[in-house]
């Protein structure tokens, strides 16, 4: 690639972001935010799909396929390799969605 100003700017932003994420507390806080955002997203999905009753099966299939794709990407790697931050964030989001849907099912069952 050519060394243009735009290319240097994108590289600089990427380097700053990776340097900012090298702090373990920042990584942990962003993963917790991802978990809570997944919890919110799961509640929204179940509420919207429950309101329009004909979308239940489509929403369930979409969530199931998305969760299985994330599982395949995250858990395909060897345990010895360190996971990239984006995969950890996707996994936290997936865990939040799954937990939220389980809680919604328990609320409906009681």
PDB file of C-alpha atoms in Angstrom:
ATOM      1  CA  UNK A   1       0.000   0.000   0.000  1.00  0.00           C
ATOM      2  CA  UNK A   2       1.005   3.546  -0.527  1.00  0.00           C
ATOM      3  CA  UNK A   3       1.953   5.597   2.493  1.00  0.00           C
ATOM      4  CA  UNK A   4      -0.757   8.251   2.168  1.00  0.00           C
ATOM      5  CA  UNK A   5      -1.957  10.577   4.903  1.00  0.00           C
ATOM      6  CA  UNK A   6      -5.171   8.610   5.235  1.00  0.00           C
ATOM      7  CA  UNK A   7      -3.244   5.352   5.574  1.00  0.00           C
ATOM      8  CA  UNK A   8      -0.966   6.871   8.227  1.00  0.00           C
ATOM      9  CA  UNK A   9      -4.004   8.264  10.082  1.00  0.00           C
ATOM     10  CA  UNK A  10      -5.730   4.869  10.138  1.00  0.00           C
ATOM     11  CA  UNK A  11      -2.516   3.190  11.332  1.00  0.00           C
ATOM     12  CA  UNK A  12      -2.087   5.824  14.032  1.00  0.00           C
ATOM     13  CA  UNK A  13      -5.661   5.367  15.278  1.00  0.00           C
ATOM     14  CA  UNK A  14      -5.218   1.593  15.308  1.00  0.00           C
ATOM     15  CA  UNK A  15      -1.967   1.861  17.263  1.00  0.00           C
ATOM     16  CA  UNK A  16      -3.534   4.226  19.799  1.00  0.00           C
ATOM     17  CA  UNK A  17      -6.543   1.950  20.245  1.00  0.00           C
ATOM     18  CA  UNK A  18      -4.370  -1.126  20.790  1.00  0.00           C
ATOM     19  CA  UNK A  19      -2.204   0.821  23.231  1.00  0.00           C
ATOM     20  CA  UNK A  20      -5.335   1.989  25.084  1.00  0.00           C
ATOM     21  CA  UNK A  21      -6.659  -1.581  25.217  1.00  0.00           C
ATOM     22  CA  UNK A  22      -3.378  -2.964  26.544  1.00  0.00           C
ATOM     23  CA  UNK A  23      -4.521  -1.962  30.041  1.00  0.00           C
ATOM     24  CA  UNK A  24      -6.285  -5.022  31.523  1.00  0.00           C
ATOM     25  CA  UNK A  25      -8.783  -2.922  33.506  1.00  0.00           C
ATOM     26  CA  UNK A  26      -9.974  -1.182  30.361  1.00  0.00           C
ATOM     27  CA  UNK A  27     -10.350  -4.508  28.589  1.00  0.00           C
ATOM     28  CA  UNK A  28     -12.317  -5.903  31.522  1.00  0.00           C
ATOM     29  CA  UNK A  29     -14.554  -2.843  31.732  1.00  0.00           C
ATOM     30  CA  UNK A  30     -15.340  -3.020  28.014  1.00  0.00           C
ATOM     31  CA  UNK A  31     -16.131  -6.723  28.296  1.00  0.00           C
ATOM     32  CA  UNK A  32     -18.493  -6.035  31.205  1.00  0.00           C
ATOM     33  CA  UNK A  33     -20.146  -3.312  29.132  1.00  0.00           C
ATOM     34  CA  UNK A  34     -20.477  -5.864  26.309  1.00  0.00           C
ATOM     35  CA  UNK A  35     -22.078  -8.340  28.712  1.00  0.00           C
ATOM     36  CA  UNK A  36     -24.584  -5.746  29.933  1.00  0.00           C
ATOM     37  CA  UNK A  37     -25.276  -4.591  26.382  1.00  0.00           C
ATOM     38  CA  UNK A  38     -25.960  -8.210  25.424  1.00  0.00           C
ATOM     39  CA  UNK A  39     -28.357  -8.477  28.361  1.00  0.00           C
ATOM     40  CA  UNK A  40     -30.191  -5.383  27.143  1.00  0.00           C
ATOM     41  CA  UNK A  41     -30.214  -6.669  23.568  1.00  0.00           C
ATOM     42  CA  UNK A  42     -31.679  -9.999  24.690  1.00  0.00           C
ATOM     43  CA  UNK A  43     -34.469  -8.221  26.545  1.00  0.00           C
ATOM     44  CA  UNK A  44     -35.190  -6.067  23.514  1.00  0.00           C
ATOM     45  CA  UNK A  45     -35.241  -9.077  21.188  1.00  0.00           C
ATOM     46  CA  UNK A  46     -37.651 -11.009  23.381  1.00  0.00           C
ATOM     47  CA  UNK A  47     -39.897  -7.987  23.915  1.00  0.00           C
ATOM     48  CA  UNK A  48     -40.108  -7.078  20.235  1.00  0.00           C
ATOM     49  CA  UNK A  49     -40.554 -10.680  19.119  1.00  0.00           C
ATOM     50  CA  UNK A  50     -43.202 -11.231  21.794  1.00  0.00           C
ATOM     51  CA  UNK A  51     -45.117  -8.125  20.779  1.00  0.00           C
ATOM     52  CA  UNK A  52     -45.334  -9.216  17.137  1.00  0.00           C
ATOM     53  CA  UNK A  53     -46.228 -12.855  17.747  1.00  0.00           C
ATOM     54  CA  UNK A  54     -45.603 -13.935  14.173  1.00  0.00           C
ATOM     55  CA  UNK A  55     -41.869 -13.101  14.478  1.00  0.00           C
ATOM     56  CA  UNK A  56     -41.146 -15.541  17.325  1.00  0.00           C
ATOM     57  CA  UNK A  57     -39.744 -18.331  15.163  1.00  0.00           C
ATOM     58  CA  UNK A  58     -37.728 -15.997  12.940  1.00  0.00           C
ATOM     59  CA  UNK A  59     -36.201 -14.185  15.926  1.00  0.00           C
ATOM     60  CA  UNK A  60     -35.367 -17.466  17.667  1.00  0.00           C
ATOM     61  CA  UNK A  61     -33.742 -18.892  14.539  1.00  0.00           C
ATOM     62  CA  UNK A  62     -31.748 -15.709  13.932  1.00  0.00           C
ATOM     63  CA  UNK A  63     -30.486 -15.581  17.521  1.00  0.00           C
ATOM     64  CA  UNK A  64     -29.626 -19.286  17.448  1.00  0.00           C
ATOM     65  CA  UNK A  65     -27.657 -18.991  14.201  1.00  0.00           C
ATOM     66  CA  UNK A  66     -25.804 -15.889  15.433  1.00  0.00           C
ATOM     67  CA  UNK A  67     -24.890 -17.579  18.727  1.00  0.00           C
ATOM     68  CA  UNK A  68     -23.656 -20.713  16.966  1.00  0.00           C
ATOM     69  CA  UNK A  69     -21.531 -18.655  14.559  1.00  0.00           C
ATOM     70  CA  UNK A  70     -19.955 -16.776  17.476  1.00  0.00           C
ATOM     71  CA  UNK A  71     -19.342 -20.083  19.287  1.00  0.00           C
ATOM     72  CA  UNK A  72     -17.690 -21.536  16.203  1.00  0.00           C
ATOM     73  CA  UNK A  73     -15.408 -18.540  15.757  1.00  0.00           C
ATOM     74  CA  UNK A  74     -14.478 -18.108  19.429  1.00  0.00           C
ATOM     75  CA  UNK A  75     -14.001 -21.722  20.474  1.00  0.00           C
ATOM     76  CA  UNK A  76     -12.312 -22.975  17.303  1.00  0.00           C
ATOM     77  CA  UNK A  77      -9.008 -21.447  18.411  1.00  0.00           C
ATOM     78  CA  UNK A  78      -6.464 -23.347  20.489  1.00  0.00           C
ATOM     79  CA  UNK A  79      -6.413 -22.663  24.206  1.00  0.00           C
ATOM     80  CA  UNK A  80      -2.715 -21.791  24.016  1.00  0.00           C
ATOM     81  CA  UNK A  81      -3.399 -18.866  21.675  1.00  0.00           C
ATOM     82  CA  UNK A  82      -4.528 -15.588  23.165  1.00  0.00           C
ATOM     83  CA  UNK A  83      -7.926 -14.511  21.854  1.00  0.00           C
ATOM     84  CA  UNK A  84      -8.164 -11.149  20.130  1.00  0.00           C
ATOM     85  CA  UNK A  85     -10.101  -8.524  22.039  1.00  0.00           C
ATOM     86  CA  UNK A  86     -12.922  -8.380  19.480  1.00  0.00           C
ATOM     87  CA  UNK A  87     -13.607 -12.100  19.949  1.00  0.00           C
ATOM     88  CA  UNK A  88     -13.777 -11.685  23.711  1.00  0.00           C
ATOM     89  CA  UNK A  89     -16.182  -8.793  23.286  1.00  0.00           C
ATOM     90  CA  UNK A  90     -18.384 -10.815  20.906  1.00  0.00           C
ATOM     91  CA  UNK A  91     -18.360 -13.699  23.377  1.00  0.00           C
ATOM     92  CA  UNK A  92     -19.392 -11.399  26.251  1.00  0.00           C
ATOM     93  CA  UNK A  93     -22.214 -10.023  24.107  1.00  0.00           C
ATOM     94  CA  UNK A  94     -23.337 -13.573  23.304  1.00  0.00           C
ATOM     95  CA  UNK A  95     -23.277 -14.587  26.972  1.00  0.00           C
ATOM     96  CA  UNK A  96     -25.360 -11.530  27.885  1.00  0.00           C
ATOM     97  CA  UNK A  97     -27.961 -12.321  25.222  1.00  0.00           C
ATOM     98  CA  UNK A  98     -28.174 -15.965  26.292  1.00  0.00           C
ATOM     99  CA  UNK A  99     -28.485 -15.084  29.980  1.00  0.00           C
ATOM    100  CA  UNK A 100     -31.181 -12.528  29.240  1.00  0.00           C
ATOM    101  CA  UNK A 101     -33.217 -14.980  27.183  1.00  0.00           C
ATOM    102  CA  UNK A 102     -32.992 -17.577  29.970  1.00  0.00           C
ATOM    103  CA  UNK A 103     -34.233 -15.035  32.506  1.00  0.00           C
ATOM    104  CA  UNK A 104     -37.091 -14.031  30.208  1.00  0.00           C
ATOM    105  CA  UNK A 105     -38.069 -17.706  29.902  1.00  0.00           C
ATOM    106  CA  UNK A 106     -38.060 -18.099  33.692  1.00  0.00           C
ATOM    107  CA  UNK A 107     -40.216 -14.985  34.049  1.00  0.00           C
ATOM    108  CA  UNK A 108     -42.721 -16.378  31.565  1.00  0.00           C
ATOM    109  CA  UNK A 109     -42.736 -19.765  33.290  1.00  0.00           C
ATOM    110  CA  UNK A 110     -43.592 -18.423  36.723  1.00  0.00           C
TER     111      UNK A 110
END
